[in-house]
Coordinates of N, CA, C and O in Angstrom, one line a residue:
X5 N 0.8 -1.2 0.0 CA 0.0 0.0 0.0 C 0.9 1.2 0.0 O 1.8 1.4 0.8
X6 N 0.7 2.2 -0.9 CA 1.5 3.4 -1.1 C 0.7 4.6 -0.6 O -0.5 4.6 -0.8
X7 N 1.4 5.5 0.0 CA 0.8 6.8 0.4 C 1.3 7.9 -0.5 O 2.5 8.0 -0.7
X8 N 0.4 8.7 -1.0 CA 0.8 9.8 -1.8 C 0.6 11.1 -1.1 O -0.5 11.3 -0.6
X9 N 1.6 11.9 -1.0 CA 1.5 13.2 -0.4 C 1.7 14.3 -1.5 O 2.8 14.3 -2.1
X10 N 0.7 15.1 -1.7 CA 0.8 16.1 -2.8 C 1.2 17.4 -2.1 O 0.8 17.8 -1.0
X11 N 2.0 18.2 -2.8 CA 2.4 19.5 -2.4 C 3.6 19.6 -1.5 O 3.9 20.6 -1.0
X12 N 4.2 18.4 -1.2 CA 5.3 18.4 -0.3 C 6.5 19.2 -0.8 O 7.2 19.9 -0.1
X13 N 6.7 19.2 -2.1 CA 7.8 20.0 -2.7 C 7.6 21.5 -2.6 O 8.5 22.2 -2.3
X14 N 6.3 21.9 -2.8 CA 6.0 23.3 -2.6 C 6.2 23.7 -1.2 O 6.7 24.8 -0.9
X15 N 5.8 22.9 -0.2 CA 5.9 23.2 1.2 C 7.4 23.3 1.6 O 7.8 24.2 2.2
X16 N 8.2 22.4 1.1 CA 9.7 22.4 1.4 C 10.3 23.6 0.7 O 11.2 24.3 1.3
X17 N 9.9 24.0 -0.4 CA 10.4 25.2 -1.1 C 10.1 26.5 -0.3 O 10.9 27.3 -0.1
X18 N 8.9 26.6 0.2 CA 8.5 27.7 1.1 C 9.2 27.8 2.4 O 9.7 28.8 2.8
X19 N 9.4 26.6 3.0 CA 10.1 26.6 4.2 C 11.6 26.9 4.0 O 12.2 27.6 4.9
X20 N 12.2 26.5 2.9 CA 13.5 26.9 2.6 C 13.7 28.4 2.4 O 14.7 29.0 2.9
X21 N 12.7 29.0 1.8 CA 12.7 30.5 1.6 C 12.6 31.2 3.0 O 13.3 32.2 3.2
X22 N 11.8 30.7 3.8 CA 11.7 31.3 5.2 C 12.9 31.1 6.0 O 13.3 32.0 6.8
X23 N 13.6 30.0 5.8 CA 14.8 29.8 6.6 C 16.0 30.7 6.1 O 16.9 30.9 6.8
X24 N 15.9 31.1 4.9 CA 16.9 32.0 4.3 C 16.4 33.5 4.2 O 16.8 34.2 3.3
X25 N 15.5 33.8 5.1 CA 14.9 35.2 5.0 C 15.9 36.2 5.3 O 16.7 36.1 6.2
X26 N 16.0 37.2 4.4 CA 17.0 38.3 4.5 C 16.4 39.4 5.4 O 15.5 40.1 5.0
X27 N 17.0 39.6 6.6 CA 16.5 40.6 7.5 C 17.5 41.7 7.7 O 17.1 42.7 8.4
X28 N 18.6 41.6 7.1 CA 19.7 42.6 7.4 C 19.3 44.0 7.0 O 19.5 45.0 7.7
X29 N 18.6 44.2 5.8 CA 18.2 45.5 5.3 C 17.1 46.1 6.2 O 17.1 47.3 6.5
X30 N 16.2 45.2 6.7 CA 15.1 45.7 7.5 C 15.7 46.2 8.9 O 15.3 47.2 9.4
X31 N 16.6 45.4 9.5 CA 17.1 45.8 10.8 C 18.0 47.0 10.6 O 17.9 47.9 11.5
X32 N 18.7 47.2 9.5 CA 19.5 48.4 9.3 C 18.6 49.6 9.1 O 18.9 50.7 9.7
X33 N 17.5 49.5 8.5 CA 16.5 50.6 8.3 C 16.0 51.0 9.7 O 15.9 52.2 9.9
X34 N 15.6 50.1 10.5 CA 15.1 50.4 11.8 C 16.2 51.0 12.7 O 15.9 51.9 13.5
X35 N 17.4 50.5 12.6 CA 18.5 51.1 13.3 C 18.8 52.5 13.0 O 19.1 53.4 13.8
X36 N 18.6 52.9 11.7 CA 18.7 54.3 11.3 C 17.6 55.2 11.9 O 17.9 56.3 12.3
X37 N 16.4 54.6 12.1 CA 15.4 55.4 12.7 C 15.7 55.6 14.2 O 15.5 56.7 14.7
X38 N 16.3 54.6 14.9 CA 16.7 54.7 16.3 C 17.8 55.7 16.4 O 17.9 56.6 17.3
X39 N 18.8 55.7 15.4 CA 19.9 56.7 15.4 C 19.3 58.1 15.3 O 19.8 59.0 16.0
X40 N 18.4 58.3 14.4 CA 17.8 59.7 14.3 C 17.1 60.1 15.6 O 17.2 61.3 16.0
X41 N 16.4 59.2 16.3 CA 15.7 59.6 17.5 C 16.8 60.0 18.6 O 16.6 60.9 19.3
X42 N 17.8 59.2 18.7 CA 18.9 59.5 19.7 C 19.6 60.8 19.3 O 19.9 61.7 20.2
X43 N 19.9 61.0 18.1 CA 20.5 62.3 17.6 C 19.6 63.5 17.9 O 20.1 64.5 18.3
X44 N 18.3 63.4 17.7 CA 17.4 64.5 18.0 C 17.5 64.9 19.4 O 17.5 66.0 19.8
X45 N 17.5 63.9 20.3 CA 17.6 64.1 21.8 C 18.9 64.8 22.1 O 18.9 65.8 22.9
X46 N 20.0 64.3 21.6 CA 21.3 64.8 21.9 C 21.5 66.2 21.3 O 22.3 67.0 21.9
X47 N 20.9 66.5 20.2 CA 21.2 67.8 19.6 C 20.6 69.0 20.4 O 21.0 70.1 20.2
X48 N 19.7 68.7 21.4 CA 19.2 69.7 22.2 C 20.2 70.3 23.2 O 20.1 71.4 23.7
X49 N 21.3 69.6 23.4 CA 22.4 70.1 24.4 C 23.8 69.9 23.9 O 24.7 70.2 24.6
X50 N 24.0 69.3 22.7 CA 25.3 69.0 22.2 C 25.5 69.4 20.7 O 24.6 69.1 20.0
X51 N 26.7 69.8 20.4 CA 27.0 70.1 19.0 C 27.5 68.8 18.3 O 27.6 68.8 17.1
X52 N 27.8 67.8 19.0 CA 28.3 66.5 18.5 C 27.3 65.4 18.4 O 27.7 64.2 18.5
X53 N 26.1 65.7 18.2 CA 25.0 64.7 18.1 C 25.3 63.8 16.9 O 24.8 62.7 16.8
X54 N 26.0 64.3 15.8 CA 26.2 63.5 14.6 C 27.2 62.4 14.9 O 27.4 61.5 14.0
X55 N 27.8 62.4 16.1 CA 28.7 61.3 16.4 C 28.0 60.0 16.8 O 28.6 58.9 16.9
X56 N 26.7 60.1 17.0 CA 25.8 58.9 17.3 C 25.6 58.2 16.0 O 25.0 58.9 15.1
X57 N 25.9 57.0 16.0 CA 25.8 56.3 14.7 C 25.1 54.9 14.9 O 25.2 54.3 15.9
X58 N 24.6 54.4 13.7 CA 24.3 53.0 13.6 C 25.5 52.3 13.0 O 25.9 52.6 11.9
X59 N 26.1 51.4 13.7 CA 27.4 50.8 13.3 C 27.1 49.7 12.3 O 26.0 49.3 12.1
X60 N 28.2 49.0 11.9 CA 28.1 47.9 10.9 C 27.3 46.8 11.5 O 27.5 46.4 12.7
X61 N 26.4 46.2 10.7 CA 25.6 45.1 11.2 C 26.5 43.8 11.3 O 27.5 43.6 10.6
X62 N 26.2 43.0 12.3 CA 26.8 41.7 12.6 C 25.8 40.6 12.4 O 24.7 40.8 12.9
X63 N 26.1 39.6 11.7 CA 25.2 38.5 11.5 C 25.8 37.2 12.2 O 27.0 36.9 11.9
X64 N 25.0 36.6 13.0 CA 25.5 35.4 13.7 C 24.6 34.2 13.4 O 23.4 34.4 13.1
X65 N 25.1 33.0 13.5 CA 24.4 31.8 13.4 C 23.5 31.7 12.2 O 23.9 31.8 11.1
X66 N 22.2 31.5 12.4 CA 21.3 31.2 11.3 C 20.7 32.5 10.8 O 19.5 32.5 10.3
X67 N 21.4 33.6 10.8 CA 20.9 34.8 10.2 C 20.5 35.9 11.2 O 19.8 36.8 10.8
X68 N 20.8 35.7 12.4 CA 20.4 36.7 13.4 C 21.3 38.0 13.2 O 22.5 37.8 13.1
X69 N 20.7 39.1 13.0 CA 21.4 40.3 12.7 C 21.4 41.3 13.9 O 20.3 41.5 14.4
X70 N 22.5 41.9 14.2 CA 22.6 42.8 15.3 C 23.3 44.1 14.9 O 24.3 44.0 14.1
X71 N 22.8 45.2 15.3 CA 23.4 46.5 15.0 C 23.5 47.3 16.2 O 22.5 47.5 16.9
X72 N 24.7 47.8 16.5 CA 24.9 48.7 17.7 C 24.6 50.1 17.2 O 25.0 50.6 16.2
X73 N 23.8 50.8 18.0 CA 23.4 52.2 17.8 C 23.8 53.0 19.0 O 23.4 52.7 20.1
X74 N 24.6 54.1 18.8 CA 25.0 54.9 19.9 C 26.4 55.4 19.7 O 26.8 55.8 18.7
X75 N 27.1 55.3 20.8 CA 28.5 55.7 20.9 C 29.4 54.6 21.1 O 29.1 53.7 21.9
X76 N 30.5 54.5 20.4 CA 31.5 53.5 20.6 C 32.9 54.1 20.7 O 33.3 54.9 19.8
X77 N 33.6 53.9 21.8 CA 34.9 54.5 21.9 C 35.9 54.1 20.9 O 36.7 55.0 20.4
X78 N 35.9 52.9 20.4 CA 36.8 52.5 19.4 C 36.5 53.0 18.0 O 37.5 53.2 17.2
X79 N 35.3 53.4 17.8 CA 34.9 53.9 16.4 C 34.7 55.4 16.4 O 34.3 55.9 15.3
X80 N 34.8 56.1 17.5 CA 34.5 57.5 17.6 C 35.6 58.2 18.3 O 36.4 57.6 19.0
X81 N 35.7 59.5 18.0 CA 36.8 60.3 18.6 C 36.3 60.7 20.0 O 35.3 61.3 20.2
X82 N 37.1 60.3 21.0 CA 36.7 60.5 22.4 C 36.5 61.9 22.7 O 35.6 62.3 23.5
X83 N 37.3 62.8 22.2 CA 37.2 64.2 22.4 C 35.8 64.8 22.0 O 35.4 65.7 22.5
X84 N 35.3 64.2 21.0 CA 33.9 64.6 20.5 C 32.8 64.0 21.3 O 31.8 64.6 21.5
X85 N 33.0 62.8 21.7 CA 31.8 62.1 22.4 C 31.8 62.2 23.9 O 30.8 61.8 24.5
X86 N 32.9 62.7 24.5 CA 33.0 62.7 25.9 C 31.9 63.5 26.6 O 31.4 63.2 27.6
X87 N 31.5 64.6 25.9 CA 30.4 65.5 26.4 C 29.1 64.7 26.5 O 28.4 64.8 27.4
X88 N 28.8 64.0 25.4 CA 27.6 63.1 25.4 C 27.6 62.1 26.5 O 26.6 61.8 27.2
X89 N 28.8 61.5 26.7 CA 29.0 60.4 27.7 C 28.8 61.0 29.1 O 28.0 60.5 29.9
X90 N 29.4 62.1 29.4 CA 29.3 62.7 30.8 C 28.0 63.3 31.0 O 27.5 63.3 32.2
X91 N 27.3 63.8 30.0 CA 25.9 64.3 30.2 C 25.0 63.2 30.6 O 24.0 63.4 31.3
X92 N 25.3 62.0 30.1 CA 24.4 60.8 30.4 C 24.6 60.4 31.8 O 23.6 60.0 32.4
X93 N 25.8 60.4 32.3 CA 26.0 59.9 33.7 C 26.2 60.9 34.7 O 26.3 60.6 35.9
X94 N 26.3 62.2 34.3 CA 26.5 63.3 35.3 C 28.0 63.4 35.5 O 28.8 62.5 35.2
X95 N 28.4 64.5 36.1 CA 29.8 64.8 36.4 C 30.0 65.9 37.4 O 29.1 66.6 37.7
X96 N 31.1 65.9 38.1 CA 31.5 66.9 39.0 C 32.1 68.1 38.3 O 32.9 68.0 37.5
X97 N 31.6 69.3 38.7 CA 32.1 70.5 38.0 C 33.3 71.0 38.8 O 33.2 71.4 39.9
X98 N 34.4 71.0 38.1 CA 35.7 71.4 38.8 C 36.1 72.8 38.2 O 37.2 73.2 38.5
X99 N 35.2 73.5 37.6 CA 35.6 74.8 37.0 C 35.2 76.0 37.9 O 34.4 75.9 38.7
X100 N 35.8 77.1 37.6 CA 35.5 78.4 38.3 C 35.5 78.3 39.8 O 34.5 78.7 40.5
X101 N 36.4 77.6 40.4 CA 36.6 77.5 41.9 C 35.5 76.7 42.6 O 35.3 76.9 43.8
X102 N 34.8 75.8 41.9 CA 33.8 75.0 42.5 C 34.5 73.8 43.2 O 33.9 73.3 44.2
X103 N 35.6 73.4 42.8 CA 36.3 72.3 43.4 C 35.5 71.0 43.5 O 35.7 70.2 44.4
X104 N 34.6 70.8 42.6 CA 33.9 69.6 42.4 C 32.7 69.4 43.4 O 32.2 68.3 43.5
X105 N 32.3 70.4 44.1 CA 31.2 70.2 45.0 C 29.8 70.1 44.3 O 28.9 69.8 44.9
X106 N 29.8 70.6 43.1 CA 28.5 70.5 42.3 C 28.5 69.4 41.4 O 29.4 69.3 40.5
X107 N 27.6 68.5 41.5 CA 27.4 67.4 40.6 C 26.3 67.7 39.6 O 25.2 68.0 39.9
X108 N 26.7 67.8 38.3 CA 25.8 68.2 37.3 C 25.0 67.0 36.8 O 25.5 66.0 36.3
X109 N 23.7 67.2 36.8 CA 22.8 66.1 36.4 C 21.7 66.6 35.4 O 20.6 66.1 35.4
X110 N 22.0 67.7 34.7 CA 21.0 68.3 33.8 C 20.3 67.3 32.8 O 19.1 67.3 32.6
X111 N 21.2 66.5 32.2 CA 20.7 65.5 31.2 C 20.9 64.1 31.6 O 21.2 63.3 30.7
X112 N 20.8 63.8 32.8 CA 21.1 62.5 33.4 C 20.3 61.4 32.7 O 19.1 61.6 32.6
X113 N 20.9 60.4 32.2 CA 20.3 59.3 31.5 C 19.5 59.7 30.3 O 18.5 59.1 29.9
X114 N 20.0 60.6 29.5 CA 19.3 61.1 28.3 C 19.2 60.0 27.3 O 18.3 59.9 26.5
X115 N 20.3 59.2 27.2 CA 20.4 58.2 26.2 C 19.2 57.1 26.4 O 18.6 56.7 25.5
X116 N 19.1 56.7 27.6 CA 18.0 55.7 27.9 C 16.6 56.3 27.6 O 15.8 55.6 27.1
X117 N 16.4 57.6 28.0 CA 15.1 58.2 27.7 C 14.9 58.2 26.2 O 13.8 58.0 25.7
X118 N 15.9 58.5 25.4 CA 15.7 58.6 23.9 C 15.4 57.2 23.4 O 14.5 57.1 22.5
X119 N 16.1 56.2 23.8 CA 15.9 54.8 23.4 C 14.5 54.4 23.7 O 13.7 53.8 22.9
X120 N 14.1 54.6 25.0 CA 12.8 54.2 25.4 C 11.6 54.9 24.7 O 10.6 54.3 24.4
X121 N 11.8 56.2 24.4 CA 10.8 56.9 23.6 C 10.6 56.4 22.2 O 9.5 56.5 21.7
X122 N 11.7 55.9 21.6 CA 11.6 55.4 20.2 C 11.4 53.9 20.1 O 11.2 53.4 19.0
X123 N 11.5 53.3 21.2 CA 11.5 51.8 21.2 C 10.3 51.2 20.6 O 10.3 50.3 19.7
X124 N 9.1 51.7 21.0 CA 7.8 51.1 20.6 C 7.6 51.3 19.1 O 7.2 50.4 18.3
X125 N 8.0 52.5 18.6 CA 7.9 52.8 17.1 C 8.8 51.9 16.3 O 8.4 51.3 15.3
X126 N 10.0 51.7 16.8 CA 11.0 50.9 16.1 C 10.6 49.4 16.1 O 10.7 48.7 15.1
X127 N 10.1 48.9 17.2 CA 9.7 47.5 17.3 C 8.5 47.3 16.4 O 8.4 46.3 15.7
X128 N 7.5 48.2 16.4 CA 6.3 48.0 15.5 C 6.7 48.1 14.0 O 6.2 47.3 13.2
X129 N 7.6 49.0 13.7 CA 8.1 49.1 12.3 C 8.8 47.8 11.9 O 8.6 47.3 10.8
X130 N 9.7 47.3 12.8 CA 10.4 46.1 12.5 C 9.5 44.9 12.3 O 9.6 44.1 11.4
X131 N 8.5 44.8 13.2 CA 7.5 43.7 13.1 C 6.7 43.8 11.8 O 6.5 42.7 11.2
X132 N 6.3 44.9 11.4 CA 5.5 45.1 10.2 C 6.3 44.7 9.0 O 5.9 44.0 8.1
X133 N 7.6 45.2 8.9 CA 8.4 44.9 7.8 C 8.8 43.4 7.7 O 8.8 42.8 6.6
X134 N 9.0 42.8 8.8 CA 9.3 41.4 8.8 C 8.1 40.5 8.4 O 8.3 39.5 7.7
X135 N 7.0 41.0 8.9 CA 5.7 40.3 8.4 C 5.6 40.4 6.9 O 5.2 39.4 6.3
X136 N 5.9 41.5 6.4 CA 5.8 41.7 4.9 C 6.8 40.7 4.2 O 6.5 40.2 3.2
X137 N 8.0 40.6 4.7 CA 9.0 39.7 4.2 C 8.5 38.3 4.2 O 8.7 37.5 3.3
X138 N 7.9 37.9 5.3 CA 7.4 36.5 5.5 C 6.3 36.3 4.5 O 6.3 35.2 3.8
X139 N 5.4 37.2 4.4 CA 4.3 37.1 3.4 C 4.8 37.0 2.0 O 4.3 36.2 1.2
X140 N 5.8 37.8 1.7 CA 6.4 37.7 0.3 C 7.0 36.4 0.0 O 6.8 35.8 -1.0
X141 N 7.7 35.8 1.0 CA 8.3 34.5 0.9 C 7.3 33.4 0.8 O 7.4 32.5 0.0
X142 N 6.2 33.5 1.5 CA 5.2 32.5 1.6 C 4.3 32.5 0.3 O 3.9 31.4 -0.1
X143 N 4.1 33.7 -0.2 CA 3.2 33.8 -1.4 C 3.9 33.6 -2.7 O 3.2 33.5 -3.7
X144 N 5.2 33.5 -2.8 CA 5.9 33.3 -4.0 C 5.8 31.8 -4.5 O 5.7 30.9 -3.8

């Protein structure tokens, strides 16, 4: 007695397309949106907001793509980004005879605030674009 399964080739072809789904461009596009949101926040108090970047994407394993967005000491000039860094964590003011007794916290944790404010928009955009990619692979 023989069993006949119809459409298995079509199913395997679709699953193969899904396993090779190209997500790098989508993640890069969303990373650029996050970069713009962080730069907008930083530009309110710094002239070096353009030092905030979406760095080169890294792909691991079965196609997982990661992109660092923000400041990287190895890829940026420290003299330009140190103001952004110290504004995020606060600093002791040693100028004009203060001798460090004033701890400056005007923009404390500005980076986290910028990321959290753009997080939901970026996640939803990423979700929509990946759904479109999946639908495109499934319907071909």
